[in-house]
Coordinates of C-alpha atoms and ligand atoms in Angstrom, one line a residue:
Chain A
X1 CA 15.1 -6.9 -14.7
X2 CA 12.6 -4.2 -14.1
X3 CA 10.9 -4.2 -10.7
X4 CA 8.8 -1.1 -10.6
X5 CA 7.2 0.7 -13.5
X6 CA 5.1 3.8 -13.4
X7 CA 3.0 4.5 -16.6
X8 CA 1.4 7.9 -17.4
X9 CA 0.9 8.6 -13.7
X10 CA -1.4 11.5 -12.9
X11 CA -2.3 12.9 -9.5
X12 CA -4.6 15.9 -9.2
X13 CA -5.5 17.7 -6.1
X14 CA -8.3 20.3 -6.1
X15 CA -7.1 22.8 -8.6
X16 CA -3.6 21.5 -9.2
X17 CA -1.9 18.7 -11.1
X18 CA 0.9 17.5 -8.8
X19 CA 2.0 14.7 -11.1
X20 CA 1.2 15.0 -14.8
X21 CA 1.8 11.9 -16.9
X22 CA 5.0 10.6 -15.3
X23 CA 6.7 7.5 -16.7
X24 CA 9.4 5.7 -14.8
X25 CA 11.0 2.3 -14.8
X26 CA 13.3 1.1 -12.0
X27 CA 15.6 -1.9 -12.5
X28 CA 16.2 -4.5 -9.9
X29 CA 19.1 -3.7 -7.6
X30 CA 19.7 -0.2 -8.7
X31 CA 19.8 3.0 -6.8
X32 CA 17.7 5.4 -8.7
X33 CA 17.6 9.1 -8.0
X34 CA 14.4 11.1 -8.4
X35 CA 15.1 14.8 -8.3
X36 CA 13.5 18.1 -9.2
X37 CA 12.9 21.5 -7.8
X38 CA 10.6 22.0 -4.8
X39 CA 7.0 21.2 -5.6
X40 CA 8.0 19.1 -8.7
X41 CA 5.8 16.3 -7.4
X42 CA 8.4 13.9 -6.0
X43 CA 6.7 13.2 -2.7
X44 CA 3.3 12.9 -4.4
X45 CA 4.8 10.3 -6.8
X46 CA 6.0 8.3 -3.7
X47 CA 2.6 8.7 -2.1
X48 CA 0.9 7.2 -5.1
X49 CA 3.4 4.4 -5.7
X50 CA 3.3 3.4 -2.0
X51 CA -0.5 3.5 -2.0
X52 CA -1.1 6.4 0.4
X53 CA -3.1 8.0 -2.5
X54 CA -4.8 6.4 -5.4
X55 CA -3.6 7.8 -8.8
X56 CA -6.0 10.0 -10.7
X57 CA -4.9 8.2 -13.9
X58 CA -2.1 5.9 -15.0
X59 CA -0.7 2.8 -13.5
X60 CA 1.8 1.5 -11.0
X61 CA 3.2 -1.9 -11.8
X62 CA 5.3 -3.8 -9.2
X63 CA 7.0 -7.0 -10.3
X64 CA 4.6 -7.4 -13.2
X65 CA 1.5 -6.8 -11.1
X66 CA -0.8 -3.8 -11.3
X67 CA -0.8 -2.4 -7.8
X68 CA -2.4 1.0 -8.6
X69 CA -4.9 2.1 -5.9
X70 CA -4.1 -0.7 -3.5
X71 CA -4.0 0.5 0.1
X72 CA -0.5 1.1 1.5
X73 CA -0.4 -1.9 3.8
X74 CA -1.1 -4.3 0.9
X75 CA 1.7 -2.7 -1.1
X76 CA 4.0 -3.0 1.8
X77 CA 3.0 -6.7 2.0
X78 CA 4.3 -7.1 -1.5
X79 CA 7.8 -5.9 -0.4
X80 CA 7.6 -2.2 -1.5
X81 CA 8.1 0.0 1.6
X82 CA 8.5 3.8 1.8
X83 CA 9.9 6.3 4.3
X84 CA 8.5 9.7 4.9
X85 CA 9.9 13.1 4.0
X86 CA 9.0 14.5 7.4
X87 CA 10.2 12.4 10.3
X88 CA 7.3 10.1 11.0
X89 CA 8.0 8.1 14.1
X90 CA 6.0 7.1 17.2
X91 CA 7.9 9.7 19.3
X92 CA 6.1 8.5 22.5
X93 CA 7.6 5.0 22.1
X94 CA 11.0 3.6 22.7
X95 CA 13.4 3.2 19.7
X96 CA 13.2 -0.6 19.7
X97 CA 9.4 -0.5 19.9
X98 CA 9.4 1.6 16.7
X99 CA 11.6 -1.0 15.0
X100 CA 9.2 -3.7 16.2
X101 CA 6.4 -2.0 14.5
X102 CA 8.4 -2.5 11.3
X103 CA 8.4 -6.2 11.9
X104 CA 4.6 -6.3 11.8
X105 CA 4.4 -8.4 8.7
X106 CA 6.9 -11.0 10.0
X107 CA 5.4 -11.6 13.3
X108 CA 2.4 -13.8 13.0
X109 CA 1.8 -15.5 16.3
X110 CA -1.1 -17.4 17.6
X111 CA -3.7 -15.9 20.1
X112 CA -2.7 -18.3 22.8
X113 CA 0.9 -17.2 23.1
X114 CA -0.3 -13.7 22.6
X115 CA -2.1 -13.9 26.0
X116 CA 0.0 -16.2 28.0
X117 CA 3.6 -15.6 27.1
X118 CA 5.0 -12.7 29.1
X119 CA 6.3 -9.8 27.0
X120 CA 6.1 -12.1 24.0
X121 CA 7.2 -9.6 21.4
X122 CA 10.7 -10.0 22.9
X123 CA 11.0 -13.5 21.4
X124 CA 14.5 -14.4 20.4
X125 CA 13.8 -13.9 16.7
X126 CA 12.3 -10.5 17.2
X127 CA 15.0 -9.4 19.5
X128 CA 17.8 -10.6 17.1
X129 CA 16.2 -8.9 14.1
X130 CA 15.5 -5.6 15.9
X131 CA 19.1 -5.5 17.3
X132 CA 20.5 -6.3 13.9
X133 CA 18.6 -3.5 12.3
X134 CA 19.5 -1.1 15.1
X135 CA 23.2 -2.0 14.7
X136 CA 23.0 -1.6 11.0
X137 CA 21.8 2.0 11.5
X138 CA 24.3 2.6 14.4
X139 CA 21.4 3.2 16.7
X140 CA 22.1 0.4 19.2
X141 CA 23.1 2.8 22.0
X142 CA 19.7 4.5 21.7
X143 CA 17.8 1.2 21.9
X144 CA 15.8 2.0 25.0
X145 CA 15.5 5.8 24.6
X146 CA 12.3 7.4 23.6
X147 CA 12.2 8.2 19.9
X148 CA 11.5 11.9 20.8
X149 CA 14.9 12.0 22.7
X150 CA 16.9 11.2 19.6
X151 CA 18.9 13.9 17.8
X152 CA 17.4 14.8 14.4
X153 CA 19.8 12.8 12.4
X154 CA 19.2 9.7 14.4
X155 CA 15.5 10.1 14.0
X156 CA 15.9 10.1 10.2
X157 CA 18.0 6.9 10.6
X158 CA 15.3 5.4 12.8
X159 CA 12.7 6.1 10.0
X160 CA 14.8 4.0 7.7
X161 CA 15.4 1.3 10.3
X162 CA 11.6 0.8 10.7
X163 CA 11.3 0.4 6.9
X164 CA 14.2 -2.0 6.8
X165 CA 12.7 -4.1 9.6
X166 CA 9.8 -4.8 7.2
X167 CA 12.4 -6.7 5.0
X168 CA 11.5 -4.8 1.8
X169 CA 12.8 -5.7 -1.6
X170 CA 12.3 -2.1 -2.8
X171 CA 12.5 0.9 -0.6
X172 CA 11.5 4.5 -1.4
X173 CA 13.5 7.0 0.6
X174 CA 12.1 10.6 0.7
X175 CA 14.9 13.0 1.5
X176 CA 16.7 10.8 4.0
X177 CA 19.6 13.2 4.5
X178 CA 17.8 16.4 5.3
X179 CA 18.9 17.9 8.6
X180 CA 22.1 15.7 8.7
X181 CA 25.5 17.3 8.9
X182 CA 28.1 16.3 6.2
X183 CA 29.6 13.7 8.4
X184 CA 26.3 12.0 9.1
X185 CA 25.3 12.3 5.5
X186 CA 28.5 10.4 4.5
X187 CA 27.8 7.7 7.0
X188 CA 24.2 7.3 5.8
X189 CA 25.3 7.2 2.2
X190 CA 27.5 4.2 3.1
X191 CA 24.5 2.6 4.7
X192 CA 22.3 3.2 1.7
X193 CA 25.0 1.6 -0.4
X194 CA 25.0 -1.4 2.0
X195 CA 21.3 -1.7 1.6
X196 CA 21.7 -2.1 -2.1
X197 CA 24.4 -4.7 -1.5
X198 CA 21.8 -6.7 0.3
X199 CA 19.8 -6.8 -2.9
X200 CA 17.3 -4.0 -2.0
X201 CA 16.3 -1.8 -4.9
X202 CA 16.3 1.9 -3.9
X203 CA 14.4 4.9 -5.2
X204 CA 15.8 8.0 -3.6
X205 CA 14.5 11.5 -3.5
X206 CA 17.1 13.9 -2.1
X207 CA 18.1 17.5 -2.3
X208 CA 21.7 17.0 -1.4
X209 CA 23.2 16.9 -5.0
X210 CA 26.5 15.5 -3.8
X211 CA 24.8 12.6 -2.2
X212 CA 22.6 12.0 -5.2
X213 CA 25.5 12.2 -7.6
X214 CA 27.6 10.0 -5.4
X215 CA 25.0 7.2 -4.8
X216 CA 22.8 6.8 -7.8
X217 CA 23.3 4.6 -10.8
X218 CA 20.7 6.6 -12.8
X219 CA 18.7 9.7 -12.1
X220 CA 15.3 10.8 -13.2
X221 CA 14.5 14.5 -13.1
X222 CA 10.9 15.8 -12.7
X223 CA 9.7 19.4 -13.2
X224 CA 6.1 20.6 -12.7
X225 CA 4.9 17.0 -12.3
X226 CA 6.4 15.9 -15.6
X227 CA 9.3 13.8 -16.7
X228 CA 12.2 16.1 -17.7
X229 CA 15.3 13.9 -18.1
X230 CA 16.9 10.7 -17.2
X231 CA 20.5 9.5 -17.3
X232 CA 23.7 8.7 -15.4
X233 CA 24.8 11.3 -12.9
X234 CA 27.4 12.6 -15.4
X235 CA 24.7 13.0 -18.1
X236 CA 22.3 14.7 -15.7
X237 CA 25.0 17.1 -14.5
X238 CA 25.7 18.1 -18.1
X239 CA 22.0 18.4 -19.1
X240 CA 21.2 22.0 -19.9
X241 CA 17.4 21.5 -19.3
X242 CA 18.1 20.3 -15.8
X243 CA 20.4 23.2 -15.0
X244 CA 17.7 25.5 -16.4
X245 CA 14.9 23.9 -14.3
X246 CA 16.9 24.3 -11.1
X247 CA 18.0 27.9 -11.9
X248 CA 14.5 28.7 -12.9
X249 CA 13.2 27.4 -9.6
X250 CA 15.7 29.3 -7.6
X251 CA 14.9 32.4 -9.6
X252 CA 11.2 31.9 -8.8
X253 CA 12.0 31.3 -5.2
X254 CA 14.0 34.5 -4.8
Chain B
X1 CA 14.7 -6.6 42.5
X2 CA 13.3 -9.5 44.5
X3 CA 12.3 -6.9 47.1
X4 CA 10.1 -5.0 44.6
X5 CA 8.7 -8.3 43.5
X6 CA 7.8 -9.3 47.0
X7 CA 6.4 -5.8 47.5
X8 CA 4.2 -6.2 44.4
X9 CA 2.9 -9.6 45.5
X10 CA 2.1 -8.5 49.0
X11 CA 0.4 -5.4 47.5
X12 CA -1.7 -7.6 45.2
X13 CA -2.6 -9.8 48.1
X14 CA -3.6 -6.9 50.3
X15 CA -5.7 -5.5 47.5
X16 CA -7.4 -8.9 47.0
X17 CA -8.1 -9.1 50.7
X18 CA -9.5 -5.6 50.7
X19 CA -11.8 -6.3 47.8
X20 CA -13.1 -9.5 49.5
X21 CA -13.6 -7.7 52.8
X22 CA -15.0 -4.5 51.4
X23 CA -18.8 -5.3 51.2
X24 CA -18.8 -6.5 54.8
X25 CA -18.1 -3.0 56.1
X26 CA -20.8 -1.4 53.9
X27 CA -24.5 -0.8 54.4
X28 CA -27.0 -2.6 52.1
X29 CA -27.4 0.4 49.8
X30 CA -23.7 0.9 49.7
X31 CA -23.3 -2.7 48.7
X32 CA -25.6 -2.1 45.8
X33 CA -23.6 0.9 44.7
X34 CA -20.5 -1.3 44.9
X35 CA -22.0 -3.8 42.4
X36 CA -22.7 -0.9 40.0
X37 CA -19.1 0.4 40.6
X38 CA -17.6 -2.9 39.6
X39 CA -19.8 -3.1 36.5
X40 CA -18.8 0.5 35.6
X41 CA -15.1 -0.4 36.0
X42 CA -15.5 -2.9 33.2
X43 CA -17.4 -0.4 31.1
X44 CA -14.8 2.3 31.4
X45 CA -11.9 -0.1 30.9
X46 CA -13.4 -1.4 27.7
X47 CA -13.8 2.2 26.6
X48 CA -10.1 2.8 27.3
X49 CA -9.3 -0.2 25.2
X50 CA -10.9 1.4 22.2
X51 CA -9.2 4.6 23.0
X52 CA -5.8 2.8 22.6
X53 CA -6.2 3.2 18.8
X54 CA -7.0 6.9 19.3
X55 CA -10.7 6.7 18.5
X56 CA -13.2 8.1 21.0
X57 CA -16.7 6.9 20.5
X58 CA -20.0 8.3 21.8
X59 CA -21.8 5.0 21.2
X60 CA -20.1 2.9 23.8
X61 CA -22.8 3.0 26.4
X62 CA -25.3 1.9 23.6
X63 CA -23.0 -1.1 23.1
X64 CA -23.4 -1.9 26.8
X65 CA -27.2 -1.7 26.1
X66 CA -26.9 -4.0 23.1
X67 CA -25.4 -6.6 25.4
X68 CA -28.0 -6.0 28.1
X69 CA -31.0 -6.2 25.6
X70 CA -29.6 -9.3 23.8
X71 CA -28.9 -11.1 27.0
X72 CA -32.3 -10.3 28.5
X73 CA -34.1 -11.4 25.3
X74 CA -32.3 -14.7 24.8
X75 CA -32.9 -15.6 28.4
X76 CA -36.6 -14.6 28.4
X77 CA -37.6 -15.7 24.9
X78 CA -35.3 -18.5 24.1
X79 CA -34.8 -19.8 27.7
X80 CA -31.0 -19.5 27.6
X81 CA -29.6 -20.1 31.1
X82 CA -28.4 -16.8 32.4
X83 CA -24.6 -17.4 32.3
X84 CA -24.9 -18.5 28.6
X85 CA -27.3 -15.5 27.9
X86 CA -24.6 -13.2 29.3
X87 CA -21.9 -14.5 27.0
X88 CA -24.4 -14.4 24.1
X89 CA -25.2 -10.8 24.9
X90 CA -21.6 -9.8 24.9
X91 CA -21.1 -11.6 21.6
X92 CA -24.0 -9.9 20.0
X93 CA -22.6 -6.5 21.1
X94 CA -19.3 -7.5 19.4
X95 CA -21.1 -8.5 16.2
X96 CA -23.2 -5.3 16.1
X97 CA -19.9 -3.3 16.6
X98 CA -18.4 -5.3 13.7
X99 CA -21.3 -4.4 11.4
X100 CA -21.2 -0.8 12.5
X101 CA -17.4 -0.6 11.8
X102 CA -18.1 -0.6 8.0
X103 CA -19.8 2.8 7.9
X104 CA -18.0 4.2 11.0
X105 CA -14.4 3.5 10.0
X106 CA -14.8 5.4 6.8
X107 CA -14.5 8.3 9.3
X108 CA -11.8 9.3 11.7
X109 CA -11.5 11.6 14.7
X110 CA -14.3 14.1 15.1
X111 CA -16.4 12.6 12.3
X112 CA -16.0 9.1 13.9
X113 CA -17.2 10.7 17.2
X114 CA -20.3 12.1 15.6
X115 CA -20.9 9.0 13.5
X116 CA -20.7 6.8 16.6
X117 CA -23.2 9.0 18.4
X118 CA -25.6 8.8 15.4
X119 CA -25.3 5.0 15.2
X120 CA -26.0 4.8 18.9
X121 CA -29.1 6.9 18.6
X122 CA -30.4 4.8 15.7
X123 CA -30.1 1.7 17.9
X124 CA -31.9 3.4 20.7
X125 CA -34.7 4.4 18.4
X126 CA -35.1 0.8 17.3
X127 CA -35.5 -0.2 21.0
X128 CA -38.1 2.5 21.4
X129 CA -39.9 1.8 18.2
X130 CA -40.2 -2.0 18.4
X131 CA -42.2 -3.0 21.3
X132 CA -41.6 -6.6 20.3
X133 CA -39.0 -7.7 21.3
X134 CA -37.5 -4.6 22.9
X135 CA -40.4 -3.5 25.0
X136 CA -40.6 0.0 23.5
X137 CA -39.8 3.1 25.7
X138 CA -40.6 1.3 28.9
X139 CA -38.0 -1.4 28.0
X140 CA -37.9 -4.9 29.4
X141 CA -38.8 -6.0 32.9
X142 CA -38.6 -9.1 35.0
X143 CA -35.3 -10.2 33.5
X144 CA -34.1 -13.4 35.0
X145 CA -31.5 -13.2 37.7
X146 CA -28.6 -15.6 38.1
X147 CA -29.9 -18.9 39.4
X148 CA -29.1 -19.7 43.0
X149 CA -26.3 -22.0 43.7
X150 CA -26.5 -24.8 46.3
X151 CA -23.4 -26.7 47.1
X152 CA -24.3 -28.7 50.2
X153 CA -24.3 -26.4 53.1
X154 CA -23.2 -23.4 50.9
X155 CA -26.1 -21.5 49.4
X156 CA -25.5 -18.6 47.2
X157 CA -28.4 -16.3 46.3
X158 CA -27.4 -13.7 43.7
X159 CA -30.2 -11.4 44.7
X160 CA -27.9 -10.6 47.6
X161 CA -25.7 -7.8 46.5
X162 CA -22.6 -9.2 48.3
X163 CA -22.9 -12.5 46.3
X164 CA -23.5 -10.7 43.1
X165 CA -20.6 -8.4 43.9
X166 CA -18.3 -11.4 44.1
X167 CA -19.6 -12.8 40.9
X168 CA -19.1 -9.4 39.1
X169 CA -15.6 -9.1 40.6
X170 CA -14.5 -12.4 39.2
X171 CA -16.0 -11.6 35.7
X172 CA -14.4 -8.2 35.7
X173 CA -11.0 -9.3 37.0
X174 CA -10.8 -12.0 34.3
X175 CA -11.9 -9.5 31.7
X176 CA -9.3 -6.9 32.8
X177 CA -6.6 -9.5 32.8
X178 CA -7.5 -10.3 29.1
X179 CA -7.5 -6.6 28.1
X180 CA -4.2 -6.1 29.9
X181 CA -2.5 -9.1 28.2
X182 CA -3.7 -7.9 24.8
X183 CA -2.5 -4.4 25.4
X184 CA 0.9 -5.7 26.4
X185 CA 1.2 -8.0 23.4
X186 CA 2.2 -7.1 19.9
X187 CA -1.4 -6.3 19.1
X188 CA -1.3 -3.6 21.8
X189 CA 1.9 -2.2 20.3
X190 CA 0.2 -2.0 16.9
X191 CA -2.8 -0.2 18.5
X192 CA -0.4 2.4 19.9
X193 CA 1.3 2.8 16.6
X194 CA -2.0 3.4 14.9
X195 CA -2.9 5.9 17.5
X196 CA 0.3 7.9 17.1
X197 CA 1.2 7.5 13.5
X198 CA -1.2 5.5 11.4
X199 CA 0.6 6.3 8.2
X200 CA 3.8 4.9 9.6
X201 CA 2.0 1.7 10.7
X202 CA 0.4 1.3 7.3
X203 CA 3.7 1.9 5.5
X204 CA 5.1 -1.3 7.1
X205 CA 2.1 -3.4 6.4
X206 CA -0.4 -2.7 9.2
X207 CA -4.0 -3.0 8.1
X208 CA -5.0 0.0 10.2
X209 CA -8.7 -0.3 9.5
X210 CA -8.6 -4.0 10.4
X211 CA -6.9 -3.3 13.7
X212 CA -9.3 -0.4 14.5
X213 CA -12.1 -2.8 13.9
X214 CA -10.5 -5.4 16.2
X215 CA -10.2 -2.8 19.0
X216 CA -13.9 -1.8 18.5
X217 CA -15.1 -5.3 18.5
X218 CA -13.2 -6.4 21.6
X219 CA -14.1 -3.2 23.4
X220 CA -17.8 -3.7 22.5
X221 CA -17.7 -7.3 23.7
X222 CA -16.7 -6.2 27.2
X223 CA -19.1 -3.2 27.2
X224 CA -21.8 -5.6 26.3
X225 CA -20.7 -7.9 29.0
X226 CA -21.0 -5.1 31.5
X227 CA -24.5 -4.5 30.2
X228 CA -25.5 -8.1 30.8
X229 CA -24.1 -7.9 34.4
X230 CA -26.3 -4.8 34.9
X231 CA -29.5 -6.3 33.3
X232 CA -29.5 -9.5 35.3
X233 CA -28.9 -7.7 38.5
X234 CA -31.4 -4.9 38.2
X235 CA -33.9 -7.0 36.3
X236 CA -35.2 -4.1 34.2
X237 CA -33.7 -2.0 31.4
X238 CA -35.0 0.7 29.1
X239 CA -33.6 2.9 26.3
X240 CA -32.9 5.9 28.6
X241 CA -30.5 3.9 30.8
X242 CA -28.1 3.9 27.8
X243 CA -28.5 7.5 26.8
X244 CA -25.8 10.0 25.9
X245 CA -26.0 11.3 29.5
X246 CA -24.6 8.0 30.7
X247 CA -22.0 8.3 28.0
X248 CA -20.9 11.6 29.4
X249 CA -20.4 9.9 32.8
X250 CA -18.1 7.3 31.1
X251 CA -16.2 10.0 29.3
X252 CA -15.8 11.9 32.6
X253 CA -14.4 8.8 34.4
X254 CA -11.9 8.2 31.6
X255 CA -10.8 11.8 31.4
X256 CA -10.7 12.4 35.2
X257 CA -8.6 9.3 35.7
X258 CA -6.6 9.6 32.5
X259 CA -6.3 6.9 29.8
X260 CA -2.5 6.6 29.4
X261 CA -2.1 4.0 32.1
X262 CA -4.1 0.9 32.8
X263 CA -5.2 2.0 36.2
X264 CA -6.2 5.6 35.2
X265 CA -9.8 5.0 34.3
X266 CA -10.3 2.8 37.4
X267 CA -9.1 5.7 39.6
X268 CA -11.5 8.0 37.8
X269 CA -14.6 5.8 38.2
X270 CA -13.8 4.9 41.8
X271 CA -13.0 8.4 42.9
X272 CA -16.0 10.0 41.2
X273 CA -18.4 7.3 42.4
X274 CA -17.1 7.8 46.0
X275 CA -17.5 11.5 45.6
X276 CA -21.0 11.1 44.2
X277 CA -22.2 8.6 46.8
X278 CA -20.5 9.9 49.9
X279 CA -20.3 13.6 49.5
X280 CA -23.2 14.6 47.1
X281 CA -25.7 12.1 48.6
X282 CA -24.9 13.5 52.1
X283 CA -25.4 17.1 50.8
X284 CA -28.6 16.0 49.0
X285 CA -27.0 17.1 45.7
X286 CA -27.3 13.8 43.8
X287 CA -30.0 15.2 41.5
X288 CA -27.4 17.7 40.3
X289 CA -25.2 14.8 39.1
X290 CA -25.2 15.6 35.4
X291 CA -24.4 19.3 36.2
X292 CA -21.6 18.4 38.6
X293 CA -20.1 15.8 36.2
X294 CA -20.2 18.4 33.5
X295 CA -18.3 20.9 35.7
X296 CA -15.8 18.3 36.7
X297 CA -15.2 17.3 33.1
X298 CA -14.6 20.8 32.0
X299 CA -12.3 21.5 35.0
X300 CA -10.2 18.5 34.2
X301 CA -10.0 19.2 30.5
X302 CA -8.8 22.7 31.3
X303 CA -6.6 22.2 34.4
X304 CA -5.5 18.5 34.3
X305 CA -6.1 17.2 30.8
X306 CA -4.0 14.1 31.4
X307 CA -6.0 13.1 34.4
X308 CA -5.3 12.1 37.9
X309 CA -2.9 9.4 36.7
X310 CA -0.5 12.1 35.6
X311 CA 0.0 13.3 39.2
X312 CA 0.2 9.8 40.7
X313 CA 4.0 9.3 39.9
X314 CA 4.7 12.6 41.6
X315 CA 2.7 11.6 44.7
X316 CA 4.4 8.2 44.8
X317 CA 7.8 9.9 44.5
X318 CA 7.1 12.1 47.4
X319 CA 5.9 9.1 49.5
X320 CA 8.9 7.0 48.3
X321 CA 11.3 9.7 49.0
X322 CA 10.1 10.0 52.6
X323 CA 10.3 6.3 53.3
X324 CA 13.8 6.2 51.7
X325 CA 15.1 9.0 53.9
X326 CA 13.5 7.2 56.8
X327 CA 15.4 4.1 55.9
X328 CA 18.7 6.0 55.7
X329 CA 18.2 7.4 59.1
X330 CA 17.7 3.9 60.4
X331 CA 21.1 2.6 59.2
Ligands
LIG401 N1 -2.2 16.3 0.0 C1 -2.1 17.3 -0.9 N2 -3.1 18.1 -1.1 C2 -3.0 19.2 -2.0 N3 -1.9 19.5 -2.6 C3 -0.8 18.7 -2.5 C4 -0.8 17.6 -1.6 N4 0.4 17.0 -1.6 C5 1.1 17.8 -2.4 N5 0.4 18.8 -3.0 C6 0.9 19.8 -4.0 O1 1.4 19.0 -5.0 C7 2.6 19.7 -5.5 C8 3.8 18.8 -5.5 O2 4.2 18.6 -4.2 P1 5.2 17.5 -3.7 O3 4.9 16.2 -4.3 O4 5.3 17.5 -2.2 O5 6.6 18.1 -4.3 P2 8.1 17.7 -4.0 O6 8.1 16.6 -3.0 O7 8.7 17.5 -5.3 O8 8.7 19.0 -3.3 C9 2.8 20.9 -4.7 O9 2.2 22.0 -5.4 C10 2.0 20.6 -3.4 O10 1.5 21.8 -2.9
LIG402 MG1 8.9 16.3 -1.1

């Protein structure tokens, strides 16, 4: 079944068209790769799907419902949660407090206990869930550290941990493996695989081609904000247009 | 651990005793200043509460004024008993803040700062323009005071600054307890998250605008409450009492004390009030208060931007280290 569909998505910024008529359909339970050269519009696509920006044209449909233009917190409330390309954490707070923020939607408590129960966010249910999420991302030893004290790889993992704490059914990961060494990347790949086994649908932007090819069921390629190709990792690897797009971009860059 | 707990309890008891005893060692005019100090503690602490979400407003003193005007009017015109009028005044400030949040929270940061200033000036203009019911530029006079209390032999006249000080102290302590509990709750955590990374908070479902509004409404309620305490003590209010000059004082207290800790702004307002009343009054410099506050504000922004609170742990460590080494020598 299809969970997420993007139809003719356009996002313009003053002077440039970052996303130019993109179509995309993600099936429930798959790991879908979204790749393309730098500046292809991948992050902008995430920003529009997740509600950070409203689309200039086109639609985002989540579980049959048109969610285009809804604010980010409403879309998160529907189970669609994204992470950020650049580490976005509350660096001034402890690791477990960051994860608690992720539990926002699942922690409705009444005003009375809010005032009278001491340290009430450490309720058993909260604590269990936070610890479970931290264990999942192998962060439990950092539980009480400040987020700013974590090594870069662990900060990336914490970003995902916050998203997971929100209990999403679909998660958008924007370059989760940048700055990780090969060993960390392999470990995180296993975790992303484990997320899917929990029934979470994953849309993954990543530059590490080995990781993308190893993880994804299908891959969508963008170039200049437009759809370029879609297929299995093997098909994408063999696609001449994709190779050309990447070579072209590295030629442009040099 | 039990030792630190015992230490904390005895510290709190000592502080309570000091606060109760304090007015009795002061002169009459100093007692009056003490009343204003306690009111200002509530004002600056409500300001800090708003700052938890990262927004700095220039309209906060006007919210204090909204509470003061509303309370004065409902007690004069509608005959509300003063305690009820006070609560009503604070509630009106909260409602006005809620209405203002719709235009204001389309803006953030610097634009919010300017927007809040403009909104405050509009309210002040309304007070000046409409003689009825606001009294125009001269404001309102003969505002009812708290009624006397007679309990058998015990007679409390709130015209007496000591009695009014105790009344304010109770109101302010309860208010600060409320603000403290909210800050330590999940709501406070959400405020902090909005301050540091509002996109992150929104990405996991936080309605950042809603929470900013909540902080503004609660902060304005307590600013309004401080205004009602002021109005029913002084008995007269006018638009200039709530001008941007007063706002600069509040900013100075907050910045001098620091806003990261709960006690920072209290330190700021207490130390600056003491400086003002003890040193400057002696030197006959109190007319220069705006100038001096301006200089102090700039000096802190440049040399100690995180306020006095940022050096307190260091001072305590020096003190603690001394007593520790003393203890070791004893054994
Ligand atoms: N907020 C923004 N304002 C203006 N231009 C933007 C903004 N975000 C992205 N862009 C532009 O849109 C294009 C696509 O960027 P992006 O989506 O970040 O690409 P990718 O993630 O594929 O590298 C780039 O040219 C970028 O400069
Ligand atoms: Mg990107």
